[in-house]
Amino acid sequence: MNADILKQRTISYEQARELARHDDPRVRQELAAREDLKPEILYYLAEDSSAEVRKTVARNKAAPRQTDILLAKDNDAGVRGGLAAKIARVAPELTADEQDKARNATYEALQLLARDQITKVRQILAEALKDVAGAPPEVIKMLAMDAALEVCGPILEFSPVLTDQDLIEIIAATPVAGGLNAISKRANVSENVADAIVGANDSSAIADLLANDSAQIREATLDDLIDRAPDVKLWHAPLVSRK
């Protein structure tokens, strides 16, 4: 079939089915990018032999939710990364009706991606979810406890899903190096979380906490830090500049 059909504004189901079997993977990839295809065509392309075609399906917002789990298990990291970026954007936008039908598949795919062996895939997911208020709490907590700072850092610093109790538990579990710093930089750190950070006795994280104007630090805690400050040069500047 002539690939020029792809230039048409609309194509029929029969035309799409034929193009999905085209010998040229570039044609199949162009087809996979269309958002006006029947779900079964995109599902068929999700199993294409070309990773570029599968990656294009993974990024296609119109792809049926059934492809999420399939592509989350794809052996190509680029495919999984493309899927991570897409479904992280799509999940919070699902309507109530769509959630009833698609939540399980989408969230299962998110959980698979949050456990992905490739750090870059988890990082893409974390960056996409870091400021999404409707992100699944179980996925956010999984990313927040990740062993790679490039994954847990954005979540610990920005995610509105994490509660004070979550943050205190993460601090008690001794997060990866730099994790406490990320928590210290959060907007409006509460007094309880600030106490937990100070209690962890990480000088660098405490310095970031002191430099965070929106952090709420109890007067007694601040007095204790001032008493300890002569021996910790890192705290001098943020203490002097703190209101």
Coordinates of N, CA and C in Angstrom, one line a residue:
M1 N 0.8 -1.2 0.0 CA 0.0 0.0 0.0 C 0.9 1.3 0.0
N2 N 0.4 2.3 -0.7 CA 1.2 3.5 -0.8 C 1.2 4.3 0.5
A3 N 2.4 4.6 1.0 CA 2.5 5.2 2.3 C 1.9 6.7 2.3
D4 N 1.7 7.2 1.1 CA 1.2 8.6 1.0 C -0.1 8.8 1.6
I5 N -0.8 7.6 1.8 CA -2.1 7.7 2.5 C -2.0 8.3 3.9
L6 N -0.9 8.2 4.5 CA -0.7 8.7 5.8 C -0.8 10.2 5.9
K7 N -0.7 10.9 4.7 CA -0.8 12.3 4.6 C -2.2 12.8 4.7
Q8 N -3.1 11.8 4.5 CA -4.5 12.2 4.5 C -5.0 12.5 5.9
R9 N -6.0 13.4 6.0 CA -6.5 13.8 7.3 C -7.0 12.7 8.1
T10 N -7.8 11.8 7.4 CA -8.3 10.6 8.0 C -8.0 9.4 7.1
I11 N -7.9 8.3 7.8 CA -7.7 7.0 7.0 C -8.6 6.0 7.6
S12 N -9.0 5.1 6.7 CA -10.0 4.1 7.1 C -9.3 3.0 8.0
Y13 N -10.2 2.2 8.6 CA -9.6 1.1 9.4 C -8.9 0.1 8.5
E14 N -9.4 -0.2 7.4 CA -8.8 -1.1 6.4 C -7.4 -0.6 6.0
Q15 N -7.3 0.7 5.7 CA -6.0 1.3 5.3 C -5.0 1.3 6.4
A16 N -5.5 1.6 7.7 CA -4.6 1.5 8.8 C -4.1 0.1 9.1
R17 N -5.0 -0.9 8.9 CA -4.6 -2.3 9.1 C -3.5 -2.7 8.1
E18 N -3.6 -2.3 6.9 CA -2.6 -2.6 5.9 C -1.3 -1.9 6.2
L19 N -1.4 -0.6 6.5 CA -0.1 0.1 6.8 C 0.6 -0.4 8.1
A20 N -0.2 -1.0 9.0 CA 0.4 -1.6 10.2 C 1.3 -2.8 9.9
R21 N 1.1 -3.3 8.7 CA 1.9 -4.5 8.2 C 2.9 -4.1 7.2
H22 N 3.1 -2.8 6.9 CA 4.0 -2.3 5.9 C 5.5 -2.7 6.2
D23 N 6.2 -3.0 5.1 CA 7.6 -3.4 5.3 C 8.5 -2.4 5.9
D24 N 8.2 -1.1 5.6 CA 9.1 0.0 6.1 C 8.7 0.4 7.5
P25 N 9.6 0.2 8.5 CA 9.3 0.6 9.9 C 9.0 2.0 10.0
R26 N 9.6 2.9 9.2 CA 9.3 4.3 9.3 C 7.8 4.6 9.0
V27 N 7.3 3.8 8.1 CA 5.8 4.0 7.8 C 5.0 3.6 9.0
R28 N 5.4 2.5 9.6 CA 4.6 2.0 10.7 C 4.8 2.9 11.9
Q29 N 6.0 3.5 12.0 CA 6.2 4.5 13.1 C 5.3 5.8 12.9
E30 N 5.2 6.2 11.7 CA 4.4 7.4 11.4 C 2.9 7.1 11.7
L31 N 2.5 5.8 11.4 CA 1.2 5.4 11.6 C 0.9 5.4 13.2
A32 N 1.9 4.9 13.9 CA 1.8 4.7 15.3 C 1.6 6.0 16.1
A33 N 2.0 7.1 15.4 CA 2.0 8.5 16.0 C 0.6 9.1 15.9
R34 N -0.3 8.5 15.1 CA -1.6 9.0 14.8 C -2.5 8.8 16.0
E35 N -3.4 9.7 16.3 CA -4.3 9.6 17.5 C -5.7 9.3 17.0
D36 N -5.9 9.0 15.7 CA -7.2 8.7 15.2 C -7.4 7.3 14.8
L37 N -6.5 6.4 15.3 CA -6.6 5.0 15.0 C -7.5 4.2 15.9
K38 N -8.0 3.1 15.5 CA -8.8 2.2 16.4 C -7.8 1.6 17.4
P39 N -8.2 1.4 18.6 CA -7.4 0.9 19.7 C -6.6 -0.4 19.3
E40 N -7.3 -1.3 18.5 CA -6.7 -2.5 18.2 C -5.5 -2.4 17.3
I41 N -5.5 -1.3 16.4 CA -4.3 -1.0 15.6 C -3.1 -0.6 16.4
L42 N -3.3 0.2 17.4 CA -2.3 0.7 18.2 C -1.8 -0.5 19.1
Y43 N -2.7 -1.3 19.5 CA -2.2 -2.5 20.3 C -1.4 -3.4 19.5
Y44 N -1.8 -3.6 18.2 CA -1.0 -4.4 17.3 C 0.4 -3.8 17.1
L45 N 0.5 -2.5 17.0 CA 1.8 -1.8 16.8 C 2.6 -1.9 18.0
A46 N 2.0 -2.0 19.2 CA 2.7 -2.1 20.4 C 3.6 -3.3 20.5
E47 N 3.3 -4.3 19.6 CA 4.1 -5.5 19.6 C 5.0 -5.6 18.4
D48 N 5.2 -4.4 17.7 CA 6.0 -4.3 16.5 C 7.4 -4.8 16.8
S49 N 8.1 -5.3 15.7 CA 9.5 -5.7 15.9 C 10.4 -4.5 16.0
S50 N 10.0 -3.3 15.6 CA 10.8 -2.2 15.7 C 10.6 -1.4 17.0
A51 N 11.7 -1.2 17.8 CA 11.6 -0.5 19.0 C 11.1 0.9 18.8
E52 N 11.5 1.6 17.7 CA 11.0 2.9 17.4 C 9.5 3.0 17.3
V53 N 9.0 2.0 16.6 CA 7.5 1.9 16.5 C 6.9 1.8 17.8
R54 N 7.4 0.8 18.6 CA 6.8 0.6 20.0 C 6.9 1.9 20.9
K55 N 8.1 2.5 20.7 CA 8.3 3.8 21.5 C 7.3 4.8 21.1
T56 N 6.9 4.9 19.8 CA 6.0 5.9 19.3 C 4.6 5.6 19.9
V57 N 4.2 4.3 20.0 CA 3.0 3.9 20.6 C 3.0 4.2 22.0
A58 N 4.1 4.0 22.7 CA 4.2 4.3 24.1 C 3.9 5.8 24.4
R59 N 4.3 6.6 23.5 CA 4.2 8.1 23.7 C 2.8 8.6 23.3
N60 N 2.1 7.7 22.6 CA 0.8 8.2 22.0 C -0.3 8.2 23.0
K61 N -0.8 9.3 23.3 CA -1.8 9.5 24.3 C -3.1 8.7 24.0
A62 N -3.3 8.4 22.8 CA -4.5 7.7 22.3 C -4.4 6.2 22.5
A63 N -3.2 5.7 22.8 CA -3.0 4.3 22.9 C -3.9 3.7 24.0
P64 N -4.5 2.6 23.8 CA -5.4 2.0 24.8 C -4.6 1.6 26.1
R65 N -5.3 1.7 27.2 CA -4.6 1.4 28.5 C -4.1 0.0 28.5
Q66 N -4.6 -0.9 27.8 CA -4.1 -2.3 27.8 C -2.7 -2.4 27.3
T67 N -2.3 -1.3 26.5 CA -0.9 -1.4 26.1 C 0.1 -1.0 27.2
D68 N -0.4 -0.3 28.2 CA 0.5 0.2 29.3 C 1.3 -0.9 29.9
I69 N 0.7 -1.9 30.4 CA 1.4 -3.0 31.0 C 2.3 -3.8 30.1
L70 N 1.8 -4.0 28.8 CA 2.6 -4.6 27.8 C 3.9 -3.8 27.6
L71 N 3.8 -2.5 27.4 CA 5.0 -1.7 27.1 C 5.9 -1.5 28.3
A72 N 5.3 -1.5 29.5 CA 6.0 -1.4 30.8 C 7.0 -2.5 30.9
K73 N 6.7 -3.6 30.3 CA 7.6 -4.8 30.3 C 8.5 -5.0 29.1
D74 N 8.4 -4.0 28.2 CA 9.2 -4.0 27.0 C 10.7 -4.1 27.3
N75 N 11.4 -4.8 26.5 CA 12.9 -5.0 26.8 C 13.7 -3.8 26.3
D76 N 13.1 -2.8 25.7 CA 13.9 -1.6 25.3 C 13.6 -0.5 26.3
A77 N 14.7 0.0 26.9 CA 14.5 1.1 27.9 C 13.9 2.4 27.4
G78 N 14.2 2.6 26.1 CA 13.6 3.8 25.5 C 12.1 3.8 25.4
V79 N 11.6 2.6 25.1 CA 10.2 2.3 25.1 C 9.6 2.6 26.4
R80 N 10.2 2.0 27.5 CA 9.7 2.2 28.8 C 9.8 3.6 29.3
G81 N 10.8 4.3 28.9 CA 11.0 5.7 29.2 C 9.9 6.6 28.6
G82 N 9.6 6.3 27.3 CA 8.5 7.0 26.6 C 7.2 6.8 27.3
L83 N 7.0 5.6 27.7 CA 5.7 5.2 28.4 C 5.6 5.9 29.7
A84 N 6.7 6.0 30.5 CA 6.8 6.6 31.8 C 6.3 8.1 31.7
A85 N 6.9 8.8 30.7 CA 6.6 10.2 30.5 C 5.1 10.4 30.2
K86 N 4.6 9.5 29.3 CA 3.2 9.6 28.9 C 2.2 9.3 30.0
I87 N 2.3 8.2 30.6 CA 1.2 7.8 31.6 C 1.3 8.6 32.8
A88 N 2.5 9.1 33.2 CA 2.6 10.0 34.3 C 1.8 11.3 34.1
R89 N 1.7 11.7 32.8 CA 0.9 12.9 32.5 C -0.6 12.5 32.4
V90 N -0.9 11.3 31.9 CA -2.3 10.9 31.7 C -3.0 10.5 32.9
A91 N -2.3 9.8 33.8 CA -3.0 9.2 35.0 C -3.8 10.2 35.8
P92 N -3.3 11.4 36.1 CA -4.1 12.3 36.9 C -5.2 12.9 36.2
E93 N -5.2 12.8 34.8 CA -6.3 13.4 34.0 C -7.5 12.5 33.7
L94 N -7.4 11.2 34.2 CA -8.5 10.3 33.9 C -9.7 10.7 34.6
T95 N -10.8 10.7 33.9 CA -12.1 11.0 34.4 C -12.6 9.9 35.4
A96 N -13.6 10.1 36.2 CA -14.1 9.1 37.1 C -14.4 7.8 36.3
D97 N -15.1 7.9 35.2 CA -15.5 6.8 34.4 C -14.3 6.0 33.9
E98 N -13.3 6.8 33.4 CA -12.1 6.2 32.8 C -11.3 5.5 33.9
Q99 N -11.4 6.1 35.1 CA -10.6 5.5 36.2 C -11.2 4.1 36.5
D100 N -12.5 4.0 36.5 CA -13.1 2.7 36.8 C -12.6 1.6 35.8
K101 N -12.4 2.0 34.6 CA -12.1 1.1 33.5 C -10.5 0.9 33.4
A102 N -9.8 2.0 33.7 CA -8.4 2.0 33.3 C -7.4 2.1 34.4
R103 N -7.9 2.5 35.6 CA -7.0 2.7 36.8 C -6.0 1.5 37.0
N104 N -6.6 0.3 37.1 CA -5.7 -0.8 37.4 C -4.6 -1.0 36.4
A105 N -4.9 -0.9 35.1 CA -3.9 -1.1 34.1 C -2.8 0.0 34.2
T106 N -3.3 1.2 34.3 CA -2.4 2.4 34.3 C -1.5 2.4 35.6
Y107 N -2.1 2.1 36.7 CA -1.4 2.1 38.0 C -0.4 0.9 38.1
E108 N -0.8 -0.2 37.5 CA 0.1 -1.3 37.5 C 1.3 -1.0 36.7
A109 N 1.1 -0.4 35.6 CA 2.2 0.0 34.7 C 3.1 1.0 35.4
L110 N 2.5 2.0 36.2 CA 3.3 2.9 36.9 C 4.2 2.3 38.0
Q111 N 3.6 1.3 38.6 CA 4.4 0.5 39.6 C 5.5 -0.3 39.0
L112 N 5.3 -0.8 37.9 CA 6.3 -1.6 37.1 C 7.5 -0.6 36.8
L113 N 7.1 0.6 36.3 CA 8.1 1.5 35.9 C 8.9 2.1 37.1
A114 N 8.2 2.2 38.2 CA 8.8 2.7 39.4 C 9.9 1.7 40.0
R115 N 9.7 0.5 39.5 CA 10.7 -0.6 40.0 C 11.6 -0.9 38.8
D116 N 11.6 -0.2 37.8 CA 12.4 -0.5 36.6 C 13.9 -0.6 36.9
Q117 N 14.6 -1.5 36.3 CA 16.0 -1.7 36.6 C 16.9 -0.6 36.1
I118 N 16.4 0.1 35.1 CA 17.2 1.2 34.5 C 16.8 2.5 35.2
T119 N 17.8 3.2 35.8 CA 17.7 4.4 36.6 C 17.0 5.5 35.7
K120 N 17.4 5.6 34.5 CA 16.9 6.7 33.6 C 15.3 6.6 33.5
V121 N 14.8 5.4 33.4 CA 13.4 5.2 33.3 C 12.7 5.7 34.6
R122 N 13.2 5.3 35.7 CA 12.6 5.7 37.0 C 12.8 7.3 37.1
Q123 N 13.9 7.8 36.6 CA 14.1 9.2 36.7 C 13.1 10.0 35.9
I124 N 12.8 9.5 34.7 CA 11.8 10.1 33.8 C 10.4 10.1 34.5
L125 N 10.1 9.0 35.2 CA 8.8 8.9 35.9 C 8.8 9.9 37.1
A126 N 9.9 10.0 37.8 CA 9.9 10.9 39.0 C 9.8 12.3 38.5
E127 N 10.5 12.7 37.5 CA 10.4 14.1 37.0 C 9.0 14.4 36.5
A128 N 8.3 13.4 35.9 CA 7.0 13.7 35.4 C 6.0 13.8 36.6
L129 N 6.2 13.0 37.7 CA 5.2 13.0 38.8 C 5.5 13.9 39.9
K130 N 6.7 14.6 39.9 CA 7.1 15.3 41.1 C 6.2 16.4 41.6
D131 N 5.4 17.0 40.7 CA 4.5 18.0 41.2 C 3.0 17.7 40.9
V132 N 2.7 16.4 40.7 CA 1.4 16.0 40.3 C 0.6 15.7 41.6
A133 N -0.3 16.5 42.0 CA -1.0 16.3 43.3 C -1.9 15.0 43.3
G134 N -2.3 14.6 42.1 CA -3.2 13.4 42.0 C -2.4 12.1 41.7
A135 N -1.1 12.1 41.8 CA -0.3 10.9 41.6 C -0.6 9.9 42.6
P136 N -0.5 8.6 42.3 CA -0.8 7.5 43.2 C 0.2 7.5 44.4
P137 N -0.2 7.6 45.6 CA 0.7 7.6 46.8 C 1.7 6.5 46.9
E138 N 1.2 5.3 46.5 CA 2.1 4.1 46.6 C 3.3 4.2 45.6
V139 N 3.0 4.8 44.5 CA 4.1 5.0 43.5 C 5.0 6.1 43.9
I140 N 4.5 7.2 44.5 CA 5.3 8.3 44.9 C 6.2 7.8 46.1
K141 N 5.7 7.0 47.0 CA 6.5 6.5 48.1 C 7.6 5.6 47.6
M142 N 7.3 4.8 46.6 CA 8.3 3.9 46.1 C 9.4 4.7 45.5
L143 N 9.1 5.8 44.7 CA 10.1 6.6 44.1 C 10.9 7.4 45.2
A144 N 10.2 7.8 46.2 CA 10.8 8.6 47.3 C 11.9 7.8 48.1
M145 N 11.7 6.5 48.1 CA 12.7 5.6 48.8 C 13.7 5.0 47.8
D146 N 13.7 5.5 46.6 CA 14.7 5.0 45.6 C 16.1 5.2 46.0
A147 N 17.0 4.2 45.6 CA 18.4 4.3 46.0 C 19.2 5.3 45.1
A148 N 18.6 5.8 44.1 CA 19.3 6.8 43.2 C 18.7 8.2 43.5
L149 N 19.6 9.2 43.8 CA 19.2 10.5 44.2 C 18.5 11.2 43.0
E150 N 18.9 10.9 41.8 CA 18.2 11.5 40.6 C 16.8 11.1 40.5
V151 N 16.4 10.0 41.2 CA 15.0 9.5 41.2 C 14.3 10.0 42.4
C152 N 14.8 9.8 43.6 CA 14.1 10.2 44.8 C 14.2 11.7 45.0
G153 N 15.3 12.4 44.6 CA 15.4 13.8 44.9 C 14.3 14.7 44.4
P154 N 13.8 14.6 43.2 CA 12.7 15.4 42.8 C 11.4 15.2 43.5
I155 N 11.2 13.9 43.9 CA 10.0 13.6 44.6 C 10.1 14.1 46.1
L156 N 11.2 13.9 46.7 CA 11.4 14.4 48.1 C 11.3 15.9 48.2
E157 N 11.8 16.6 47.2 CA 11.8 18.1 47.2 C 10.5 18.7 46.9
F158 N 9.7 18.1 45.9 CA 8.6 18.8 45.4 C 7.2 18.1 45.5
S159 N 7.2 16.8 45.7 CA 5.9 16.1 45.6 C 4.9 16.5 46.7
P160 N 3.7 17.0 46.3 CA 2.7 17.4 47.3 C 2.0 16.2 47.9
V161 N 2.2 15.0 47.3 CA 1.6 13.8 47.8 C 2.1 13.3 49.1
L162 N 3.4 13.6 49.3 CA 4.1 13.1 50.6 C 3.5 13.9 51.8
T163 N 3.1 13.2 52.8 CA 2.6 13.9 54.0 C 3.8 14.1 55.0
D164 N 3.6 14.8 56.0 CA 4.6 15.0 57.0 C 5.0 13.7 57.6
Q165 N 4.0 12.8 57.9 CA 4.3 11.5 58.4 C 5.2 10.7 57.5
D166 N 4.9 10.8 56.2 CA 5.7 10.1 55.1 C 7.1 10.6 55.2
L167 N 7.3 11.9 55.3 CA 8.6 12.5 55.3 C 9.4 12.1 56.5
I168 N 8.7 12.0 57.7 CA 9.4 11.7 58.9 C 9.8 10.2 58.9
E169 N 9.0 9.3 58.3 CA 9.4 7.9 58.2 C 10.5 7.7 57.2
I170 N 10.6 8.5 56.1 CA 11.7 8.4 55.2 C 13.0 8.9 55.8
I171 N 12.9 10.0 56.6 CA 14.1 10.5 57.3 C 14.6 9.4 58.3
A172 N 13.7 8.8 59.0 CA 14.1 7.8 60.0 C 14.7 6.6 59.3
A173 N 14.3 6.3 58.1 CA 14.9 5.2 57.3 C 16.2 5.5 56.7
T174 N 16.8 6.7 57.0 CA 18.1 7.1 56.4 C 18.1 7.1 54.9
P175 N 17.5 8.1 54.3 CA 17.5 8.1 52.8 C 18.9 8.2 52.2
V176 N 18.9 8.0 50.9 CA 20.2 8.1 50.1 C 20.9 9.4 50.4
A177 N 22.2 9.5 50.3 CA 22.9 10.7 50.4 C 22.4 11.8 49.5
G178 N 22.0 12.9 50.1 CA 21.4 14.0 49.4 C 19.9 14.0 49.5
G179 N 19.3 12.9 50.0 CA 17.9 12.9 50.2 C 17.4 13.8 51.2
L180 N 18.1 13.9 52.4 CA 17.7 14.8 53.4 C 17.8 16.3 52.9
N181 N 18.8 16.6 52.1 CA 18.9 17.9 51.5 C 17.7 18.3 50.7
A182 N 17.2 17.3 49.9 CA 16.0 17.6 49.1 C 14.8 17.9 50.0
I183 N 14.7 17.1 51.1 CA 13.5 17.4 52.0 C 13.7 18.8 52.7
S184 N 14.9 19.1 53.0 CA 15.2 20.4 53.7 C 14.8 21.6 52.8
K185 N 14.8 21.4 51.4 CA 14.5 22.4 50.5 C 13.1 22.6 50.1
R186 N 12.2 21.6 50.7 CA 10.8 21.7 50.3 C 10.2 23.0 50.8
A187 N 9.1 23.4 50.1 CA 8.4 24.6 50.5 C 7.6 24.3 51.8
N188 N 7.7 25.2 52.7 CA 6.9 25.1 53.9 C 7.2 23.9 54.7
V189 N 8.4 23.5 55.0 CA 8.8 22.4 55.8 C 8.1 22.7 57.2
S190 N 7.4 21.7 57.7 CA 6.8 21.9 59.0 C 7.8 21.7 60.2
E191 N 7.3 22.1 61.4 CA 8.2 22.1 62.5 C 8.6 20.6 62.9
N192 N 7.6 19.7 62.7 CA 7.9 18.3 63.0 C 8.9 17.7 62.1
V193 N 8.8 18.0 60.8 CA 9.8 17.5 59.8 C 11.1 18.2 60.0
A194 N 11.1 19.5 60.4 CA 12.4 20.2 60.6 C 13.1 19.5 61.8
D195 N 12.3 19.1 62.9 CA 12.9 18.5 64.0 C 13.5 17.1 63.6
A196 N 12.9 16.4 62.7 CA 13.4 15.1 62.3 C 14.7 15.3 61.5
I197 N 14.7 16.4 60.7 CA 15.9 16.6 59.9 C 17.1 17.0 60.8
V198 N 16.8 17.8 61.8 CA 17.9 18.2 62.8 C 18.3 16.9 63.6
G199 N 17.3 16.1 63.9 CA 17.6 14.9 64.7 C 18.5 13.9 63.9
A200 N 18.4 14.0 62.6 CA 19.3 13.1 61.8 C 20.7 13.5 61.8
N201 N 21.0 14.7 62.2 CA 22.4 15.2 62.4 C 23.2 15.2 61.2
D202 N 22.6 15.6 60.1 CA 23.3 15.8 58.8 C 23.6 17.3 58.6
S203 N 24.8 17.7 58.8 CA 25.2 19.1 58.8 C 24.8 19.8 57.5
S204 N 25.0 19.1 56.4 CA 24.7 19.7 55.1 C 23.1 20.0 54.9
A205 N 22.4 18.9 55.3 CA 20.9 19.1 55.3 C 20.4 20.1 56.2
I206 N 21.0 20.2 57.4 CA 20.6 21.3 58.3 C 20.9 22.7 57.8
A207 N 22.0 22.8 57.1 CA 22.4 24.1 56.5 C 21.3 24.5 55.4
D208 N 20.9 23.5 54.6 CA 19.8 23.8 53.6 C 18.5 24.1 54.3
L209 N 18.2 23.5 55.4 CA 17.0 23.8 56.2 C 17.1 25.2 56.7
L210 N 18.2 25.6 57.3 CA 18.4 27.0 57.8 C 18.3 28.0 56.7
A211 N 18.7 27.6 55.5 CA 18.7 28.6 54.3 C 17.3 28.7 53.7
N212 N 16.4 27.7 54.1 CA 15.1 27.7 53.5 C 14.1 28.6 54.3
D213 N 13.9 29.8 53.8 CA 13.1 30.8 54.5 C 11.7 30.4 54.8
S214 N 11.1 29.4 54.0 CA 9.8 28.9 54.3 C 9.7 27.8 55.3
A215 N 10.9 27.3 55.7 CA 10.9 26.2 56.7 C 10.5 26.7 58.1
Q216 N 9.7 26.0 58.8 CA 9.2 26.4 60.1 C 10.1 25.6 61.1
I217 N 10.9 26.3 61.9 CA 11.8 25.7 62.9 C 11.5 26.3 64.2
R218 N 11.2 25.3 65.2 CA 10.9 25.8 66.5 C 12.0 26.6 67.1
E219 N 11.6 27.5 68.0 CA 12.6 28.4 68.6 C 13.6 27.6 69.4
A220 N 13.1 26.5 70.1 CA 14.0 25.7 70.9 C 15.0 25.0 70.0
T221 N 14.6 24.5 68.9 CA 15.4 23.8 67.9 C 16.5 24.8 67.4
L222 N 16.0 26.0 67.1 CA 16.9 27.0 66.5 C 18.0 27.4 67.6
D223 N 17.6 27.5 68.8 CA 18.5 27.8 69.9 C 19.6 26.7 70.0
D224 N 19.1 25.5 69.9 CA 20.1 24.4 70.0 C 21.1 24.4 68.9
L225 N 20.6 24.8 67.7 CA 21.5 24.8 66.5 C 22.5 26.0 66.7
I226 N 22.0 27.1 67.2 CA 22.9 28.3 67.5 C 24.0 27.9 68.5
D227 N 23.7 27.1 69.5 CA 24.7 26.7 70.5 C 25.7 25.8 69.8
R228 N 25.3 25.0 68.9 CA 26.2 24.0 68.2 C 27.0 24.7 67.0
A229 N 26.5 25.8 66.6 CA 27.0 26.4 65.3 C 28.5 26.8 65.4
P230 N 29.1 27.2 66.5 CA 30.5 27.6 66.5 C 31.4 26.5 65.8
D231 N 31.0 25.3 66.0 CA 31.9 24.2 65.5 C 31.5 23.8 64.0
V232 N 30.4 24.4 63.5 CA 29.9 24.0 62.2 C 29.9 25.2 61.3
K233 N 30.9 25.5 60.6 CA 31.1 26.7 59.7 C 30.0 26.7 58.7
L234 N 29.5 25.6 58.2 CA 28.5 25.5 57.1 C 27.2 26.2 57.6
W235 N 26.9 26.3 58.9 CA 25.7 26.9 59.3 C 25.8 28.4 59.5
H236 N 27.0 28.9 59.6 CA 27.1 30.3 59.9 C 26.4 31.3 59.0
A237 N 26.6 31.2 57.7 CA 25.9 32.1 56.8 C 24.4 32.0 56.8
P238 N 23.8 30.8 56.7 CA 22.4 30.7 56.8 C 21.8 31.1 58.1
L239 N 22.5 31.0 59.2 CA 22.0 31.4 60.5 C 22.0 33.0 60.5
V240 N 23.0 33.6 60.0 CA 23.1 35.0 60.0 C 22.0 35.7 59.2
S241 N 21.8 35.0 58.0 CA 20.8 35.6 57.1 C 19.4 35.2 57.4
R242 N 19.2 34.2 58.3 CA 17.8 33.8 58.6 C 17.0 34.9 59.3
K243 N 15.8 35.1 58.9 CA 15.0 36.2 59.6 C 14.7 35.8 61.0

